[in-house]
Coordinates of C-alpha atoms and ligand atoms in Angstrom, one line a residue:
M59 CA 99.2 217.6 -124.0
I60 CA 97.4 221.0 -124.4
A61 CA 97.5 223.7 -121.7
E62 CA 95.8 227.1 -121.4
I63 CA 96.8 229.9 -119.1
L64 CA 93.9 231.8 -117.5
S65 CA 95.1 235.0 -115.8
V66 CA 92.7 236.4 -113.2
G67 CA 92.8 240.1 -112.2
T68 CA 90.9 243.3 -113.1
E69 CA 94.2 245.2 -112.9
L70 CA 95.5 243.1 -115.9
L71 CA 92.4 244.2 -117.9
L72 CA 92.9 247.8 -117.0
G73 CA 96.6 247.7 -118.0
Q74 CA 97.7 248.6 -114.5
I75 CA 100.1 245.6 -114.5
T76 CA 101.9 243.6 -117.2
N77 CA 101.1 240.0 -117.4
T78 CA 104.6 238.7 -116.7
D79 CA 103.2 235.6 -115.1
A80 CA 101.7 234.4 -118.3
Q81 CA 104.8 235.3 -120.2
Y82 CA 106.9 233.2 -117.8
I83 CA 104.5 230.2 -117.7
A84 CA 104.1 230.2 -121.5
R85 CA 107.8 230.1 -122.0
E86 CA 108.2 227.2 -119.5
L87 CA 105.4 225.2 -121.1
S88 CA 106.9 225.6 -124.5
V89 CA 110.2 224.2 -123.1
F90 CA 108.2 221.1 -122.0
G91 CA 106.8 220.8 -125.5
I92 CA 103.3 221.4 -124.2
N93 CA 101.0 222.9 -126.8
Q94 CA 99.2 226.2 -126.0
Y95 CA 96.5 227.3 -128.4
Y96 CA 94.8 230.0 -126.3
Q97 CA 95.5 232.3 -123.4
A98 CA 92.8 234.2 -121.6
T99 CA 92.6 237.1 -119.1
V100 CA 89.5 237.7 -117.0
G101 CA 88.6 240.2 -114.2
D102 CA 87.7 239.5 -110.7
N103 CA 84.1 238.4 -111.5
M104 CA 82.8 235.0 -110.6
G105 CA 80.4 234.5 -113.6
R106 CA 83.0 235.6 -116.2
F107 CA 85.7 233.6 -114.5
K108 CA 83.6 230.4 -114.6
A109 CA 82.7 231.0 -118.2
C110 CA 86.4 231.4 -119.1
L111 CA 87.3 228.3 -117.1
D112 CA 84.6 226.3 -118.8
Q113 CA 86.0 227.3 -122.2
A114 CA 89.6 226.5 -121.2
W115 CA 88.6 223.2 -119.6
Q116 CA 86.7 222.0 -122.7
R117 CA 89.7 222.6 -125.0
S118 CA 92.7 221.7 -122.8
D119 CA 94.2 219.0 -120.7
I120 CA 95.7 221.5 -118.2
V121 CA 94.4 224.9 -117.2
I122 CA 96.8 227.1 -115.2
T123 CA 95.2 230.0 -113.4
T124 CA 97.2 232.9 -111.9
G125 CA 96.0 235.3 -109.2
G126 CA 92.9 235.7 -107.1
L127 CA 94.1 233.6 -104.1
G128 CA 94.2 236.3 -101.5
P129 CA 92.0 236.8 -98.4
T130 CA 89.7 239.4 -99.8
M131 CA 86.2 239.1 -101.3
D132 CA 87.4 239.7 -104.9
D133 CA 89.8 236.8 -104.7
L134 CA 87.6 234.1 -106.1
T135 CA 89.8 231.7 -108.1
K136 CA 89.6 228.6 -105.8
E137 CA 86.0 229.2 -105.1
G138 CA 85.3 229.4 -108.8
V139 CA 87.3 226.2 -109.5
A140 CA 85.5 224.3 -106.7
E141 CA 82.1 225.4 -108.0
Y142 CA 82.9 224.6 -111.6
L143 CA 84.2 221.1 -110.8
G144 CA 81.4 220.5 -108.2
L145 CA 83.9 220.0 -105.4
P146 CA 83.4 221.4 -101.9
L147 CA 86.1 223.4 -100.3
E148 CA 87.9 222.0 -97.2
E149 CA 90.6 223.4 -95.0
H150 CA 94.2 222.2 -95.3
A151 CA 95.5 221.7 -91.8
E152 CA 99.2 222.1 -92.5
S153 CA 98.6 225.3 -94.5
R154 CA 96.5 226.7 -91.6
Q155 CA 99.3 225.9 -89.2
R156 CA 101.8 227.7 -91.4
L157 CA 99.6 230.7 -91.8
E158 CA 99.0 230.9 -88.0
S159 CA 102.7 230.6 -87.3
F160 CA 103.4 233.3 -89.9
F161 CA 101.1 235.8 -88.2
A162 CA 102.4 234.8 -84.8
S163 CA 106.0 235.4 -85.9
L164 CA 105.0 239.0 -86.9
G165 CA 103.2 239.5 -83.6
R166 CA 100.0 240.2 -85.5
T167 CA 96.5 239.0 -85.0
M168 CA 95.1 237.0 -88.0
T169 CA 91.8 238.2 -89.2
P170 CA 89.3 235.4 -90.0
N171 CA 89.2 236.2 -93.7
N172 CA 92.8 235.0 -94.0
L173 CA 91.5 231.4 -93.5
K174 CA 90.1 231.7 -97.0
Q175 CA 93.6 231.2 -98.2
V176 CA 93.9 227.7 -96.7
Q177 CA 90.6 226.4 -98.2
F178 CA 91.0 224.1 -101.2
P179 CA 88.7 222.0 -103.4
V180 CA 88.5 218.5 -101.9
G181 CA 91.3 216.2 -103.1
A182 CA 93.6 219.0 -104.3
R183 CA 97.3 218.6 -104.1
I184 CA 98.6 221.6 -102.2
L185 CA 101.6 223.6 -103.5
R186 CA 103.4 225.2 -100.6
N187 CA 104.1 228.9 -100.8
D188 CA 107.4 229.8 -99.2
H189 CA 107.3 233.4 -100.3
G190 CA 103.7 234.4 -99.4
T191 CA 100.6 233.4 -97.5
A192 CA 98.5 231.8 -100.2
P193 CA 99.4 228.3 -101.2
G194 CA 98.6 227.1 -104.7
A195 CA 97.0 223.8 -105.7
I196 CA 96.6 221.2 -108.4
V197 CA 93.1 219.8 -108.8
E198 CA 92.6 216.8 -111.0
K199 CA 89.4 215.5 -112.5
D200 CA 88.6 213.2 -115.5
G201 CA 92.3 213.0 -116.4
K202 CA 92.6 216.7 -116.7
A203 CA 94.0 219.2 -114.2
I204 CA 93.6 222.8 -113.0
I205 CA 96.7 224.3 -111.6
I206 CA 96.0 227.2 -109.3
L207 CA 98.9 229.7 -108.7
P208 CA 99.2 233.0 -106.9
G209 CA 99.5 236.3 -108.8
P210 CA 102.7 237.9 -107.3
P211 CA 105.6 236.8 -109.5
N212 CA 108.0 236.4 -106.6
E213 CA 105.5 233.7 -105.2
L214 CA 104.5 232.2 -108.6
L215 CA 108.0 231.6 -110.0
P216 CA 109.4 229.5 -107.2
M217 CA 106.1 227.6 -106.9
F218 CA 106.2 226.8 -110.6
E219 CA 109.8 225.6 -110.2
T220 CA 109.3 223.4 -107.1
G221 CA 105.7 222.3 -107.5
V222 CA 104.5 222.5 -111.1
K223 CA 107.5 221.4 -113.0
P224 CA 107.8 218.1 -111.1
Y225 CA 104.1 217.6 -111.7
L226 CA 104.4 218.2 -115.4
M227 CA 107.4 215.8 -115.6
E228 CA 105.4 213.2 -113.8
R229 CA 102.5 213.6 -116.2
S230 CA 104.6 213.5 -119.3
G231 CA 106.9 210.7 -118.1
E232 CA 109.9 212.9 -119.2
E233 CA 112.5 214.9 -117.4
I234 CA 113.5 218.3 -118.5
H235 CA 116.8 219.8 -117.6
S236 CA 118.0 223.2 -118.7
R237 CA 121.1 225.3 -118.4
V238 CA 121.3 229.0 -119.0
L239 CA 124.5 230.4 -120.6
R240 CA 125.0 234.2 -120.1
F241 CA 126.8 236.4 -122.5
Y242 CA 128.0 240.0 -122.4
G243 CA 129.5 242.1 -125.1
I244 CA 127.7 240.6 -128.0
G245 CA 124.2 241.4 -129.3
E246 CA 121.3 239.0 -129.8
S247 CA 121.4 239.1 -133.6
A248 CA 125.2 238.7 -133.7
L249 CA 125.0 235.7 -131.3
E250 CA 122.2 234.1 -133.3
D251 CA 124.1 234.7 -136.5
R252 CA 127.1 232.8 -135.3
L253 CA 125.0 229.9 -134.0
Q254 CA 122.3 229.9 -136.6
D255 CA 123.0 226.4 -138.0
L256 CA 123.4 224.9 -134.6
I257 CA 120.1 226.4 -133.3
K258 CA 118.2 225.2 -136.4
A259 CA 119.7 221.7 -136.4
Q260 CA 119.5 221.1 -132.6
Q261 CA 116.4 219.1 -131.6
N262 CA 117.4 217.8 -128.2
P263 CA 118.8 219.6 -126.3
T264 CA 117.2 222.7 -127.9
I265 CA 119.0 226.1 -127.9
A266 CA 116.8 229.2 -127.2
P267 CA 118.3 232.7 -127.4
Y268 CA 116.8 235.4 -125.3
A269 CA 117.8 239.1 -125.1
G270 CA 117.9 240.4 -121.6
Y271 CA 118.8 243.9 -120.4
G272 CA 122.3 244.5 -121.8
E273 CA 123.0 240.8 -122.1
V274 CA 122.0 237.8 -124.1
T275 CA 121.2 234.4 -122.8
L276 CA 121.0 231.0 -124.3
R277 CA 118.9 228.4 -122.7
L278 CA 119.8 224.8 -123.4
T279 CA 117.1 222.3 -122.7
A280 CA 117.4 218.6 -122.7
K281 CA 114.4 216.3 -122.6
V282 CA 115.2 212.8 -121.4
Q283 CA 113.6 209.6 -120.2
S284 CA 114.5 208.9 -116.6
G285 CA 117.9 207.4 -116.3
E286 CA 119.3 209.1 -119.4
N287 CA 122.2 211.5 -118.8
A288 CA 120.9 215.0 -119.5
M289 CA 124.0 216.7 -118.1
A290 CA 126.3 215.0 -120.6
M291 CA 123.9 216.1 -123.4
L292 CA 124.0 219.7 -122.2
D293 CA 127.8 219.6 -121.8
D294 CA 128.1 218.5 -125.4
V295 CA 126.0 221.3 -126.8
E296 CA 127.6 223.8 -124.5
K297 CA 131.0 222.8 -125.9
Q298 CA 129.9 223.5 -129.4
V299 CA 128.5 226.9 -128.4
V300 CA 131.6 227.8 -126.5
G301 CA 133.7 226.9 -129.5
R302 CA 132.0 229.7 -131.4
V303 CA 131.2 232.4 -128.9
G304 CA 133.1 231.4 -125.8
E305 CA 134.9 234.7 -125.4
F306 CA 131.5 236.4 -124.5
L307 CA 130.4 233.8 -122.0
Y308 CA 130.5 235.2 -118.5
G309 CA 128.3 232.9 -116.4
Y310 CA 125.5 230.4 -115.9
D311 CA 122.0 230.2 -114.6
D312 CA 121.5 232.8 -111.9
D313 CA 125.0 234.5 -112.3
S314 CA 125.2 238.2 -112.9
L315 CA 128.2 240.3 -114.0
A316 CA 128.4 241.5 -110.4
S317 CA 128.2 238.1 -108.8
V318 CA 131.0 236.8 -111.1
V319 CA 133.1 239.8 -110.1
V320 CA 132.4 239.3 -106.4
Q321 CA 133.2 235.6 -106.7
T322 CA 136.4 236.0 -108.6
M323 CA 137.7 238.8 -106.4
T324 CA 136.9 236.7 -103.3
Q325 CA 138.9 233.9 -104.7
Q326 CA 141.8 236.2 -105.6
G327 CA 141.6 238.1 -102.3
Q328 CA 141.1 241.4 -104.1
T329 CA 139.1 244.5 -103.0
L330 CA 137.2 247.1 -105.0
S331 CA 135.8 250.6 -104.4
V332 CA 133.8 252.8 -106.8
A333 CA 133.4 256.5 -107.6
E334 CA 130.2 257.1 -109.5
S335 CA 128.9 260.2 -111.2
C336 CA 126.1 259.5 -113.8
T337 CA 125.4 256.0 -112.5
G338 CA 124.6 257.5 -109.1
G339 CA 125.1 254.4 -107.0
M340 CA 123.9 251.8 -109.5
I341 CA 127.3 250.0 -109.5
A342 CA 127.5 249.9 -105.7
D343 CA 123.9 248.6 -105.6
R344 CA 124.6 245.8 -108.0
L345 CA 127.7 244.7 -106.1
I346 CA 126.0 244.9 -102.7
S347 CA 123.0 242.8 -104.1
V348 CA 125.4 239.9 -104.2
P349 CA 125.6 237.9 -100.9
G350 CA 129.1 238.0 -99.6
A351 CA 130.0 241.3 -101.3
S352 CA 131.5 242.5 -98.0
A353 CA 134.6 240.4 -98.6
V354 CA 135.3 242.4 -101.7
F355 CA 133.5 245.8 -101.8
L356 CA 135.0 248.4 -99.5
G357 CA 132.7 251.3 -100.4
G358 CA 131.8 254.0 -102.9
Y359 CA 131.3 257.7 -103.5
V360 CA 128.5 259.2 -105.5
C361 CA 130.1 262.4 -106.7
Y362 CA 127.8 264.2 -109.0
H363 CA 128.8 267.8 -108.6
N364 CA 132.2 269.0 -109.6
D365 CA 132.9 270.2 -106.1
A366 CA 132.3 266.7 -104.8
K367 CA 134.6 265.1 -107.3
M368 CA 137.3 267.5 -106.1
R369 CA 136.5 267.4 -102.4
D370 CA 135.9 263.6 -102.0
L371 CA 138.0 262.1 -104.7
G372 CA 140.8 264.6 -105.1
V373 CA 140.1 265.4 -108.7
S374 CA 142.1 268.6 -109.6
G375 CA 140.3 271.8 -110.4
Q376 CA 142.7 272.2 -113.3
T377 CA 141.5 268.9 -114.8
I378 CA 137.8 270.0 -114.6
V379 CA 138.5 273.4 -116.1
Q380 CA 140.8 272.1 -118.8
Y381 CA 139.0 268.9 -119.8
G382 CA 135.6 268.9 -118.2
A383 CA 134.0 266.5 -115.7
V384 CA 133.1 264.1 -118.5
S385 CA 136.6 263.4 -119.8
E386 CA 139.2 260.6 -119.8
Q387 CA 141.4 262.7 -117.4
C388 CA 138.6 263.2 -114.9
A389 CA 137.6 259.5 -114.9
R390 CA 141.2 258.5 -114.4
E391 CA 141.6 260.9 -111.4
M392 CA 138.3 259.7 -109.9
A393 CA 139.4 256.0 -110.1
E394 CA 142.8 256.7 -108.7
G395 CA 141.3 258.9 -106.0
V396 CA 138.8 256.4 -104.7
R397 CA 141.4 253.6 -104.8
K398 CA 143.8 255.8 -102.7
R399 CA 141.2 257.0 -100.3
T400 CA 139.7 253.5 -99.5
G401 CA 142.9 251.5 -99.9
S402 CA 141.3 249.1 -102.2
D403 CA 143.2 247.0 -104.9
Y404 CA 140.9 248.3 -107.6
G405 CA 139.2 251.7 -108.0
L406 CA 136.4 251.9 -110.6
A407 CA 135.0 255.2 -111.8
V408 CA 132.3 256.4 -114.1
T409 CA 131.5 259.8 -115.5
G410 CA 129.3 260.6 -118.4
I411 CA 126.4 262.5 -120.0
A412 CA 123.1 260.6 -119.3
G413 CA 121.0 263.3 -121.1
P414 CA 118.5 264.1 -122.4
D415 CA 120.1 267.6 -122.1
G416 CA 123.7 268.6 -121.7
G417 CA 125.2 267.0 -124.8
T418 CA 127.3 268.9 -127.4
A419 CA 128.7 268.0 -130.8
E420 CA 132.0 267.3 -129.1
K421 CA 130.5 265.5 -126.1
P422 CA 127.2 264.0 -127.1
V423 CA 124.6 262.5 -124.8
G424 CA 125.6 258.9 -124.1
L425 CA 129.4 259.6 -123.9
V426 CA 130.6 257.8 -120.8
Y427 CA 134.2 257.4 -119.5
I428 CA 134.9 254.4 -117.4
A429 CA 138.2 254.1 -115.5
L430 CA 139.7 251.3 -113.6
A431 CA 142.8 251.9 -111.4
S432 CA 144.7 248.8 -110.2
P433 CA 148.2 247.9 -109.1
Q434 CA 148.9 247.4 -112.8
G435 CA 148.1 251.0 -113.6
T436 CA 144.9 252.8 -114.8
K437 CA 142.9 252.1 -117.9
V438 CA 140.2 254.3 -119.2
R439 CA 137.5 253.3 -121.7
E440 CA 135.5 255.8 -123.7
T441 CA 132.0 254.3 -124.4
H442 CA 129.0 255.5 -126.3
Q443 CA 125.7 254.4 -124.8
T444 CA 122.3 255.0 -126.6
R445 CA 118.7 255.7 -125.9
D446 CA 117.2 257.2 -122.8
R447 CA 118.7 258.4 -119.5
Q448 CA 117.9 255.3 -117.5
R449 CA 119.3 252.9 -120.2
I450 CA 122.5 255.0 -120.5
R451 CA 123.0 254.8 -116.8
M452 CA 122.2 251.1 -116.5
M453 CA 124.4 250.1 -119.4
S454 CA 127.2 252.2 -118.1
A455 CA 127.0 250.4 -114.7
M456 CA 127.0 247.0 -116.5
T457 CA 129.9 248.0 -118.8
A458 CA 131.9 249.2 -115.8
I459 CA 131.4 246.0 -113.8
D460 CA 132.3 244.0 -116.9
M461 CA 135.5 246.0 -117.2
V462 CA 136.5 244.8 -113.7
R463 CA 135.6 241.2 -114.7
M464 CA 137.8 241.4 -117.8
A465 CA 140.7 242.8 -115.8
L466 CA 140.5 239.9 -113.3
K467 CA 140.9 237.3 -116.1
Ligands
ATP246 P1 97.5 238.3 -102.9 O1 97.5 237.2 -101.9 O2 98.7 239.2 -102.8 O3 96.2 239.0 -103.1 P2 96.8 236.8 -105.3 O4 97.3 235.5 -105.6 O5 95.4 237.0 -104.8 O6 97.8 237.5 -104.3 P3 96.2 239.0 -107.1 O7 95.5 239.6 -105.9 O8 95.5 238.6 -108.3 O9 97.0 237.7 -106.6 O10 97.5 239.9 -107.5 C1 98.4 240.3 -106.5 C2 99.5 241.1 -107.2 O11 100.3 240.1 -107.9 C3 99.1 242.1 -108.2 O12 98.8 243.3 -107.7 C4 100.3 242.1 -109.1 O13 101.3 243.0 -108.6 C5 100.7 240.7 -109.1 N1 100.2 240.0 -110.2 C6 99.0 239.4 -110.3 N2 98.8 238.8 -111.5 C7 99.9 239.0 -112.2 C8 100.3 238.6 -113.5 N3 99.5 237.9 -114.3 N4 101.5 239.0 -113.9 C9 102.3 239.7 -113.1 N5 102.0 240.1 -111.9 C10 100.8 239.7 -111.4

């Protein structure tokens, strides 16, 4: 099977947005073993869209379009597909009802142009959009198909998962099951190096490494005929991987360091508070992003100025004068101070130099101290983060959360 992605949107051509939809779909198609020889991007122009569609249709079995499904005049994807295939547009009653209920729930009047979003080429299978107003569609003709998806990634991704993947499985007669293993504390090249022979030899399930922000993931994908036990195949490969790099494995699929910490602390009945200087609330943000964090996270202080560290956390003036705000001693007092003030089991603190200015030979940019106070005592880690200010802050936040995770083991 050959597929081609056709991305629609003038903003893509102008470089105003990055084509993350195509990146995502391309990766998913490769997991299915579907060949892709071309990708195209076209602006919001009917003539040029149909010309690109023609080219893609001639050379592929499946064309996947993204974008151009909105209510405005320049949203022309479905109209273009209908004209190209010679199919009239018709209204999809269920989608219209959903759209009307959506506007009613907001107490807003729906303008007539919104109805454009519920018009589809005759015979299309509709892909429900649970995250936006424009449904997608699959239009089949002559054994080929055009899959029409919305542009916003938060709409496209779930639609691909729930609507497109089952369709691709149905077409190919195969089932695809995958599992993501998440690692922290090991780089992509080191991980690959330890697994090189496994990755090369493994045909089914396949093992695909991917470097995320501060972490590395491995995606295990099993392709099976229906009835075969994909889970057992994935378990078997996972066991081999864990045998080699298990100490860095922290979670699966949608887990994050923060979600693992919240989960573990909930199970253990522990609580946490944070005192943040250079991370400026990033740790609290990550923890609070996890549903159910209230069982664990008591609160936090962002104490950037020395005065705030002394006033809110009880850091001593003597410590600041003698050792500086970026020091093991200050981090320790911040962690112990926040633990005491909130009454939490664990107090986590971060203080460092995010740059680009402010570094010295003795205390360079990227020097970050992370302290964790607990009933067992206080531990302080000196870390050296690299690159720009945002990355230093982000990596410090992740390393700090990971320090809690390790302490809970
Ligand atoms: P809407 O109903 O919001 O108009 P749409 O399906 O018509 O959605 P577009 O109007 O083409 O899609 O794009 C809407 C937004 O979706 C863009 O401004 C952009 O933020 C995002 N988007 C569109 N295409 C892509 C893409 N290929 N990759 C990443 N984001 C995209």
